[in-house]
CSV table of C-alpha atoms in Angstrom, one decimal:
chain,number,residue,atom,x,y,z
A,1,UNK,CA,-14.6,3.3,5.5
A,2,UNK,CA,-17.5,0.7,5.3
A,3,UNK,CA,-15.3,-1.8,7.0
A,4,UNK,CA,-13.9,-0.3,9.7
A,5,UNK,CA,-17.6,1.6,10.5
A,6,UNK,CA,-18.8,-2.1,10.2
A,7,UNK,CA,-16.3,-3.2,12.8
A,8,UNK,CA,-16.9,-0.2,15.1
A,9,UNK,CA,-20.8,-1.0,15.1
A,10,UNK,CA,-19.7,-5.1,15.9
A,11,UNK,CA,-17.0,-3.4,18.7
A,12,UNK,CA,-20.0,-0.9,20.4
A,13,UNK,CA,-22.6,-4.2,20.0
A,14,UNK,CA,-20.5,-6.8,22.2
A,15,UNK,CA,-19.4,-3.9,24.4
A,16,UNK,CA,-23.3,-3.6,24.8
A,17,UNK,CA,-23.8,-7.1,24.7
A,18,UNK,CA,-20.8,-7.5,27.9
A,19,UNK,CA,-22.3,-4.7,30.1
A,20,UNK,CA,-25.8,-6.3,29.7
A,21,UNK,CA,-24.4,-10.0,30.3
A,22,UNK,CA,-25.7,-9.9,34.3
A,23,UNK,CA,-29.2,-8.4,33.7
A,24,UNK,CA,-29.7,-10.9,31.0
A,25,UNK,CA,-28.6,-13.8,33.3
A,26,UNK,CA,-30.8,-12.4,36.3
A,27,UNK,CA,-33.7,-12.1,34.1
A,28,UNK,CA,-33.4,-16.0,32.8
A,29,UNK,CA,-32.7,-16.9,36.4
A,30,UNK,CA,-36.1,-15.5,37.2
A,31,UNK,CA,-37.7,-17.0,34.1
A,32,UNK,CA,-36.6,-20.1,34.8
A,33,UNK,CA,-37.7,-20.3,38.6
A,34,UNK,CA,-41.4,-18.7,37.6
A,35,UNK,CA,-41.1,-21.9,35.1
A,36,UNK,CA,-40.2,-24.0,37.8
A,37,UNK,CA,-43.2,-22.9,40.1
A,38,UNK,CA,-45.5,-23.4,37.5
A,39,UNK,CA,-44.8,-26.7,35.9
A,40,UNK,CA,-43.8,-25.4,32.8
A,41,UNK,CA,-40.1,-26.3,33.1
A,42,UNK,CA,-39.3,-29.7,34.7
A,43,UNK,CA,-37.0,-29.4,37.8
A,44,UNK,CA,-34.0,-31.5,36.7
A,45,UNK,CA,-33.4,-29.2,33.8
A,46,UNK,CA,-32.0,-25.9,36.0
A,47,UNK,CA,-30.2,-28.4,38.2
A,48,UNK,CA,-28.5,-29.8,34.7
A,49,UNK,CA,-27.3,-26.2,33.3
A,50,UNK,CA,-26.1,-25.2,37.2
A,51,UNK,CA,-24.1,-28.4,37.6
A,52,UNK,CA,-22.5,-27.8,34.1
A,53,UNK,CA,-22.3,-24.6,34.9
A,54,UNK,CA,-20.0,-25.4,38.4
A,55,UNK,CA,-18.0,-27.5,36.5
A,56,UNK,CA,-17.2,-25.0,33.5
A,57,UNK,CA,-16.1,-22.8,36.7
A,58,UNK,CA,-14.6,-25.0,38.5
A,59,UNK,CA,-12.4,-25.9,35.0
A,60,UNK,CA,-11.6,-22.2,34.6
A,61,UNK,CA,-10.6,-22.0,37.9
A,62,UNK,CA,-8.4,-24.4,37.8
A,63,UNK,CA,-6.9,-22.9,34.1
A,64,UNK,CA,-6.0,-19.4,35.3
A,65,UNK,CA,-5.2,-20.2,39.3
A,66,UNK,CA,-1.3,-19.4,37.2
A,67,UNK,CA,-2.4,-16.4,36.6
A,68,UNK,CA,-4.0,-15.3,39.9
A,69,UNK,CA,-0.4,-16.6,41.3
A,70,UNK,CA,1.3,-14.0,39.5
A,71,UNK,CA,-1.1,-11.7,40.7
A,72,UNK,CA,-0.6,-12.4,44.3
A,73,UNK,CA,2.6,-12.7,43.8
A,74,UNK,CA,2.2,-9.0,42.3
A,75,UNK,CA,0.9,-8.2,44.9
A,76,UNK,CA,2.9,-9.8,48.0
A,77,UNK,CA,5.6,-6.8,47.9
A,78,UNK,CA,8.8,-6.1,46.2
A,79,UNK,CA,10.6,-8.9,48.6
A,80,UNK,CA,8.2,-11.5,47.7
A,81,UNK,CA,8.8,-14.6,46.6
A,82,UNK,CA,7.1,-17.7,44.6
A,83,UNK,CA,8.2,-20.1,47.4
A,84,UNK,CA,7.5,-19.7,50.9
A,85,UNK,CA,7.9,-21.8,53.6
A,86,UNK,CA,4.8,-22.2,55.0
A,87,UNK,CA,4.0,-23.8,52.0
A,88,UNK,CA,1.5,-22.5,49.2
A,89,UNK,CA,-0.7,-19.5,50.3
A,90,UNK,CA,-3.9,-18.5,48.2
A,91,UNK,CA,-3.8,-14.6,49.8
A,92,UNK,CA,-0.6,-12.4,50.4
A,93,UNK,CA,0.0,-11.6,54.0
A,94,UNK,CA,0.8,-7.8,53.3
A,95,UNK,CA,-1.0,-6.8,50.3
A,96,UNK,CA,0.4,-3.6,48.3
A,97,UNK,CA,0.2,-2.0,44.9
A,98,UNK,CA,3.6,-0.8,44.9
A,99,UNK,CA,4.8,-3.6,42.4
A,100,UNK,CA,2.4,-1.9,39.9
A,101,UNK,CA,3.3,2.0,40.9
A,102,UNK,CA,6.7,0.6,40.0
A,103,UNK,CA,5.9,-0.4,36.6
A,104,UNK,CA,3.6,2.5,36.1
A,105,UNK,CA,5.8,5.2,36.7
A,106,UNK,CA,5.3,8.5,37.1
A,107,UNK,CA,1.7,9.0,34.7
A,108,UNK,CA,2.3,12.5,33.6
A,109,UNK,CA,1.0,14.8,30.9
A,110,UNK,CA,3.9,17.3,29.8
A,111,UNK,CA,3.6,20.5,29.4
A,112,UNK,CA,3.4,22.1,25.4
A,113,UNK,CA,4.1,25.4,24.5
A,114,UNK,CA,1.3,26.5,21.7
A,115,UNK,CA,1.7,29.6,19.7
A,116,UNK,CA,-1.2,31.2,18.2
A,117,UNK,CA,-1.4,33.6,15.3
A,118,UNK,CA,2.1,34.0,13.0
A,119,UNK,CA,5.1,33.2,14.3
A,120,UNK,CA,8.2,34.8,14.6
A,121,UNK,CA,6.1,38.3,15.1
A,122,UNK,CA,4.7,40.5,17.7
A,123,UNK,CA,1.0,38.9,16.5
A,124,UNK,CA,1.9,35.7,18.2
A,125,UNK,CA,0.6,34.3,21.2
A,126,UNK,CA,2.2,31.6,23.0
A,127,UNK,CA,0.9,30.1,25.8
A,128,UNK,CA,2.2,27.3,28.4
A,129,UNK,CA,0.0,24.2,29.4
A,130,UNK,CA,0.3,22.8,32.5
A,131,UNK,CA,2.4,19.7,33.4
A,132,UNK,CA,-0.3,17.2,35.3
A,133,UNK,CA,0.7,14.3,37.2
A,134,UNK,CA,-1.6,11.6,37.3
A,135,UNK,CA,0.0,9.4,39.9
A,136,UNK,CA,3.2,10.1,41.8
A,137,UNK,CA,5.1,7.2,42.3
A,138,UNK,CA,7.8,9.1,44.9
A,139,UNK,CA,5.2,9.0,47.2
A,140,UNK,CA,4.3,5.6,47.4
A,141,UNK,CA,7.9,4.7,48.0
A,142,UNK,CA,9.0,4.4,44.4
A,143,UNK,CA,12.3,6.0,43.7
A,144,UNK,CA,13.5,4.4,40.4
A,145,UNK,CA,10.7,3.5,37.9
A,146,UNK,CA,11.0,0.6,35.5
A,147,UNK,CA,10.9,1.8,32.1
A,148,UNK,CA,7.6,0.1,31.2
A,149,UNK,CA,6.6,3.2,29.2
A,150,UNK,CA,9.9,3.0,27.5
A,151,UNK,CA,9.6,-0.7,26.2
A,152,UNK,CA,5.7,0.0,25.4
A,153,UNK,CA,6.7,2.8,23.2
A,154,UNK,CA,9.0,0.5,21.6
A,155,UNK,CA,6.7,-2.2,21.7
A,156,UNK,CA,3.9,0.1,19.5
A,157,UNK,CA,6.5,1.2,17.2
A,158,UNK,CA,8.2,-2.6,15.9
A,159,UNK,CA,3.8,-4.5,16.0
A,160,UNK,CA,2.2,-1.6,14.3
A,161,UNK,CA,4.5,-1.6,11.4
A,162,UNK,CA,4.3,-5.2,11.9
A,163,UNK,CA,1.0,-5.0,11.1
A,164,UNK,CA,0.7,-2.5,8.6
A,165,UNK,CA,3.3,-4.0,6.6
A,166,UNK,CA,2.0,-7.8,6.9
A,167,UNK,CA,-1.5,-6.4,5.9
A,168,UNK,CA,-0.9,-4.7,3.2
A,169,UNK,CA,1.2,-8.0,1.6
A,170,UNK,CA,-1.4,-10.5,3.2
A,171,UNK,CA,-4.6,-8.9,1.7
A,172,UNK,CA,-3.9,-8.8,-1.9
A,173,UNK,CA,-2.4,-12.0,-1.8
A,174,UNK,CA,-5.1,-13.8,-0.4
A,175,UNK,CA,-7.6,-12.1,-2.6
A,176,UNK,CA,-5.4,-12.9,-5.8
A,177,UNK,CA,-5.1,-16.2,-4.6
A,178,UNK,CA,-8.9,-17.1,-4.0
A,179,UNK,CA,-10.1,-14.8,-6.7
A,180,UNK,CA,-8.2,-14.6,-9.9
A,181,UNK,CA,-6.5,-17.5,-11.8
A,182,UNK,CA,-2.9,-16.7,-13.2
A,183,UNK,CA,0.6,-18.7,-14.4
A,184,UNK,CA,2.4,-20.4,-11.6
A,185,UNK,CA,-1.0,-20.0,-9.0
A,186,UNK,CA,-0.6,-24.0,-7.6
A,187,UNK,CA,3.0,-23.8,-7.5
A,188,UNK,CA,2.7,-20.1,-5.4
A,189,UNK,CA,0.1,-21.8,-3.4
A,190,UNK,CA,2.4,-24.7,-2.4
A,191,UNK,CA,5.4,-22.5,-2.0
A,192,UNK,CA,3.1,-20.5,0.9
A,193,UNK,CA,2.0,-23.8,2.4
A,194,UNK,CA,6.0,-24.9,2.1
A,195,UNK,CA,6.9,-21.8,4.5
A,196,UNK,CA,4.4,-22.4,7.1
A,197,UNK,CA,5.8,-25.9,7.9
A,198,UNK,CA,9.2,-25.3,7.2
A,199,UNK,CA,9.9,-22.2,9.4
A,200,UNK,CA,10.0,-23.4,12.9
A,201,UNK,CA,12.4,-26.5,11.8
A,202,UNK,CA,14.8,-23.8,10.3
A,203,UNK,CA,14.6,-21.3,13.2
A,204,UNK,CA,17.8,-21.7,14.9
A,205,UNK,CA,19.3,-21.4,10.9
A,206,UNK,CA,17.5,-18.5,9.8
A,207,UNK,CA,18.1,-16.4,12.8
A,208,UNK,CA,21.6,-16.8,12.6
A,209,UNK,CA,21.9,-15.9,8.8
A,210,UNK,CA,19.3,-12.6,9.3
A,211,UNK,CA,21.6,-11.5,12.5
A,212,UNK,CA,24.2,-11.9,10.1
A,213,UNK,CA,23.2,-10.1,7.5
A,214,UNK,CA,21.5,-7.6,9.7
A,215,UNK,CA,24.6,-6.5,10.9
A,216,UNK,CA,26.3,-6.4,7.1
A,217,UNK,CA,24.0,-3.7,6.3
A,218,UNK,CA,23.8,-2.2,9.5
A,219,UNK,CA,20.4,-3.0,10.4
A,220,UNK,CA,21.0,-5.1,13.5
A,221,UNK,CA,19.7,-2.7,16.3
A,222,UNK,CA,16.6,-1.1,13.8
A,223,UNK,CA,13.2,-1.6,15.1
A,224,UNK,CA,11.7,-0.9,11.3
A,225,UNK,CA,13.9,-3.5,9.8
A,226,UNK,CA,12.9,-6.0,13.2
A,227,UNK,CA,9.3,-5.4,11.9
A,228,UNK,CA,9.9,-6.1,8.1
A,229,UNK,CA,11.1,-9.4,9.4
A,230,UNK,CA,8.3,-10.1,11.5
A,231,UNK,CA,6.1,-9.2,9.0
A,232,UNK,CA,7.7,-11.5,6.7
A,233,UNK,CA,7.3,-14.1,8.9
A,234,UNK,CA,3.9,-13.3,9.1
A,235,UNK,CA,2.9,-13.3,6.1
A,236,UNK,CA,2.6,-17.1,4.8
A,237,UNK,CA,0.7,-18.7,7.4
A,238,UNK,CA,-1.9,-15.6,7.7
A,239,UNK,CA,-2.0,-15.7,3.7
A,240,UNK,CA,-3.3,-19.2,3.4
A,241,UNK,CA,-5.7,-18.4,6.3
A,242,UNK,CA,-7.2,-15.6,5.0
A,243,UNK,CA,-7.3,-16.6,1.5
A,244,UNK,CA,-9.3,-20.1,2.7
A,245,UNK,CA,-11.8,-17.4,4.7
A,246,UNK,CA,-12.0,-15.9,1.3
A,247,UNK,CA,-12.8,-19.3,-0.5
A,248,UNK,CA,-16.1,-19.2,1.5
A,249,UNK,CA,-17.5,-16.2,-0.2
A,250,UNK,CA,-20.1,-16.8,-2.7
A,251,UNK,CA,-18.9,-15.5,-6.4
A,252,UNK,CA,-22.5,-14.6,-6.7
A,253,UNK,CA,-22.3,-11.2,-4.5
A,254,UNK,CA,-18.8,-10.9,-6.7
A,255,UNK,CA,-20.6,-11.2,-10.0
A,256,UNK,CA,-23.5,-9.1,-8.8
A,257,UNK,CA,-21.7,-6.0,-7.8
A,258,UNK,CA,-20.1,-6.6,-11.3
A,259,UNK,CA,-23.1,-6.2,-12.9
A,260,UNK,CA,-24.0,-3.3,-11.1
A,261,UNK,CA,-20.9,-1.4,-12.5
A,262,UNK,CA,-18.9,-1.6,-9.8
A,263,UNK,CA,-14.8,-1.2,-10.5
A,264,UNK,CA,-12.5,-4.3,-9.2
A,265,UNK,CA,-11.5,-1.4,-6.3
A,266,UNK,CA,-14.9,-1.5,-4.7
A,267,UNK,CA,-16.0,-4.8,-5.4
A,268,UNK,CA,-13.1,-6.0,-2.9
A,269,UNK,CA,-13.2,-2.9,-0.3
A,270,UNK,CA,-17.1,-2.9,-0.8
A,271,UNK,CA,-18.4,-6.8,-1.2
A,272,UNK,CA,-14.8,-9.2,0.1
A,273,UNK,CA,-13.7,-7.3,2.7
A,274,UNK,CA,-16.8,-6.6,4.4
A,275,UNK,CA,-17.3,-9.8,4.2
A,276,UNK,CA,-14.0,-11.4,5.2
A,277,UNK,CA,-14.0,-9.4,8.6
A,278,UNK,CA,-14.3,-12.8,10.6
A,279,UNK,CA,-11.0,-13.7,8.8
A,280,UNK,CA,-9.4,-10.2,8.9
A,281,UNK,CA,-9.3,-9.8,12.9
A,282,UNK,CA,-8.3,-13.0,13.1
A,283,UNK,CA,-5.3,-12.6,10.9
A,284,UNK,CA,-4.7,-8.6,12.5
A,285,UNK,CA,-4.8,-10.2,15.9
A,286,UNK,CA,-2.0,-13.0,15.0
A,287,UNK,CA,0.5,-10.4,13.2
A,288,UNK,CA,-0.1,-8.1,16.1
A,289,UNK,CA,0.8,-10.7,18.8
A,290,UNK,CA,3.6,-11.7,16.4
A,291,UNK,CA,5.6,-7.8,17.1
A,292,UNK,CA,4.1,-8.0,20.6
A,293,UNK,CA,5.3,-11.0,22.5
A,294,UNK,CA,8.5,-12.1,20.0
A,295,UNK,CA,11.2,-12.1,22.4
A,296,UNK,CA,14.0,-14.4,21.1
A,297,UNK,CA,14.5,-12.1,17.7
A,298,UNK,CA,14.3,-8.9,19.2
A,299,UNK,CA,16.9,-9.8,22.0
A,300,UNK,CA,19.6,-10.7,19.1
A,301,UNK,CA,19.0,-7.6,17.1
A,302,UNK,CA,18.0,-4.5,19.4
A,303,UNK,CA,20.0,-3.1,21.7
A,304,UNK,CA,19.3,-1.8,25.2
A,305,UNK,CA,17.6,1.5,23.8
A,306,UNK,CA,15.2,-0.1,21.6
A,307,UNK,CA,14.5,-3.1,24.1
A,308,UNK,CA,10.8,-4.0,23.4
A,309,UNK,CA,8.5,-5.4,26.2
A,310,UNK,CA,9.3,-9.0,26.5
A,311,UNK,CA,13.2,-8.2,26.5
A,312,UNK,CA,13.1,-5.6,29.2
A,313,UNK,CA,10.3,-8.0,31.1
A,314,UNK,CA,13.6,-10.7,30.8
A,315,UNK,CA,16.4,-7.7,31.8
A,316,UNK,CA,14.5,-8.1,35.0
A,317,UNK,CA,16.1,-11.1,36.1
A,318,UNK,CA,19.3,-10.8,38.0
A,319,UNK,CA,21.9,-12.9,38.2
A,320,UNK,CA,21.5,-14.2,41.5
A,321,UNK,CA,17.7,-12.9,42.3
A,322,UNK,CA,14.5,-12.0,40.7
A,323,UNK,CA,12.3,-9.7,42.4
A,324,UNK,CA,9.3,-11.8,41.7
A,325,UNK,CA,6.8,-9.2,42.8
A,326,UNK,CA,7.7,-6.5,40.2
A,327,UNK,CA,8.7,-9.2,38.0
A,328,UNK,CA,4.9,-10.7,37.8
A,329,UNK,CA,3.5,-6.9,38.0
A,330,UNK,CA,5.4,-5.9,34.9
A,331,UNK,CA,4.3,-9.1,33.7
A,332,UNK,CA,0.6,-8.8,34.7
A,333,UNK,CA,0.9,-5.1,32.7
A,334,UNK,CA,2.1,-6.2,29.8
A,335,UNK,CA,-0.1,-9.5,29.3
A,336,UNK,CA,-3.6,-7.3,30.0
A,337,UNK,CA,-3.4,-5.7,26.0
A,338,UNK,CA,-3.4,-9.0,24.5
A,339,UNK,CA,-6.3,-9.9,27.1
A,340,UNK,CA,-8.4,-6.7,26.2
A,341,UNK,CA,-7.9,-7.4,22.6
A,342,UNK,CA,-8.4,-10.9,22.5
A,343,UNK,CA,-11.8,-10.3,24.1
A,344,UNK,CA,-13.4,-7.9,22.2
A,345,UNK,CA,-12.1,-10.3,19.3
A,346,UNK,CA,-12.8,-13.7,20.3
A,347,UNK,CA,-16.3,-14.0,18.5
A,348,UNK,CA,-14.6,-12.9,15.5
A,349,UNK,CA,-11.1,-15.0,16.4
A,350,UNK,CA,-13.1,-18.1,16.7
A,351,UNK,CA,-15.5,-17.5,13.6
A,352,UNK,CA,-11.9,-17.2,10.9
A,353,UNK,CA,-10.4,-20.1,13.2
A,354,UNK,CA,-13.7,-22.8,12.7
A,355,UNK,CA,-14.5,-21.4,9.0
A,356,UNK,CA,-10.9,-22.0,7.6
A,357,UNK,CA,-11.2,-25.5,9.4
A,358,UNK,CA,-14.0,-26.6,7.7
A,359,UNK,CA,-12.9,-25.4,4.1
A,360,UNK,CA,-9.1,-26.3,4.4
């Protein structure tokens, strides 16, 4: 519980911290020109940070115009193209949200039936909520939705076991492996380094023997089994990570709580964790992405049913056509999760990423 209050108070702080980002920069604006009047600050100085501060724009720019592509392209139309031939255009000509409505769906609550008092008697009440509809997609000439809420459903269900399963391997092992000496510990450590490097070199190999054996036991179109492998997967790479965040820790605060009677139990939910969260959300955020945006895996073991996003994202492409607008819309949709989470968790991303660089 002190952990995840801990990262709810960082979560509320940068969403502070984001909301307050233009009041913040108005008010150094205005500092700096009152310094500028006065003499305190020389003149060259604000003209230094606002010519850096073009170019950083100008570079960013220039690093997501492939995204704003896609979104024009989103929103061009369900005809649209990405070629025309008048050449590259920076605006669509007809702009429409169908694309999205098309991805969206129908948003609708359903109705539930809730019974009050004992069931199966005359006591018992029952009564009927009502359906709402949030957005109607018939009447913005939708007919036939696309199933996003289908594949996002499946989606949730393969990256949260993913991630439940990964984390419950990932942090004992890293913690045994930082913190407690024990036969074999080198050898373990090498084998773990050993199945980062050697994965992607065996890919091709190991996919063929898993669909193989998959389908021995029956497991070929499981979205619970797709997530043991991905967890498995997972689980090297984020283990040496999280174990060199761990390595950081002073054995002091260890020791200390030691001292103070604490059990092993709290000393690691109370004193490691706490302070491995840098290392943590980094390591949540990579097994995450890992169920999220796999594509090649889940196409070879799930079938049309249990499609997840990036498979029904690729079902979109016909054989002779792709319908680029709800193509990039669907696209767009399922990208903006990663971009949400990555955001709230860059700080943190960033602070695992340089601390296990500098100790590894």
């Amino acid at each position: 519980m002190n952990l995840l209050s801990s990262i709810g108070r960082k979560l509320v702080v940068d969403s502070k911290r984001i909301l307050l980002t233009p009041v913040e920069t108005a008010r150094d604006v205005k500092y700096t020109i009152e310094g500028v009047r006065k003499g305190e600050i020389p003149p060259h100085e604000p003209l230094k940070t606002v010519g850096a501060t073009i170019g950083a724009l100008l570079l960013v720019m220039i690093l997501l115009f492939p995204v704003y592509w896609i979104f024009q392209a989103a929103l061009s139309g369900t005809g649209a193209s990405l070629y025309s031939a008048n050449g590259l255009s920076l605006f669509p000509d007809e702009p429409t949200l169908q694309p999205f409505v098309w991805v969206v769906g129908d948003l609708v609550v359903p109705a539930y039936r809730i019974s009050l008092g004992v069931p199966f008697t005359e006591l018992a009440v029952v009564f009927n909520t009502p359906q709402l509809t949030f957005l109607d997609a018939s009447a913005h000439g939708v007919e036939n939705s696309s199933g996003f809420k289908h594949f996002l459903w499946n989606s949730v269900t393969v990256a949260v076991p993913t991630v439940l399963i990964a984390m419950c391997l990932i942090v004992p092992a890293s913690y045994a492996l930082s913190r407690r000496e024990f036969i074999f510990r080198r050898k373990i450590l090498f084998l773990y380094v050993l199945l980062t490097q050697v994965g992607g070199g065996l890919g091709i190999a190991l996919l063929i023997g898993l669909y193989a054996i998959y389908v021995q036991f029956g497991f070929n179109d499981n979205k619970l089994a797709l997530s043991v492998y991905y967890a498995a997967t997972a689980v090297p790479f984020n283990t040496w990570l999280l174990k060199t965040y761990m390595d950081g820790i002073p054995v002091s605060y260890e020791e200390a709580a030691v001292v103070d009677g604490a059990p092993p139990w709290r000393v690691v939910s109370e004193v490691i964790l706490p302070l491995s969260t840098a290392g943590l959300a980094t390591v949540f955020i990579f097994t995450f992405l890992t169920g999220w945006t796999e594509f090649v895996v889940a196409q070879t073991l799930l079938g049309t049913e249990n499609y997840t996003l990036p498979v029904g994202l690729y079902a979109l492409i016909g054989e002779y056509s792709i319908p680029w607008a709800r193509f990039s819309a669907f696209a767009l949709t399922f990208a903006t999760p990663i971009m949400l989470v990555y955001l709230f968790a860059q700080r943190y991303i960033e602070g695992g990423l340089s601390f296990g660089g500098i100790e590894g």
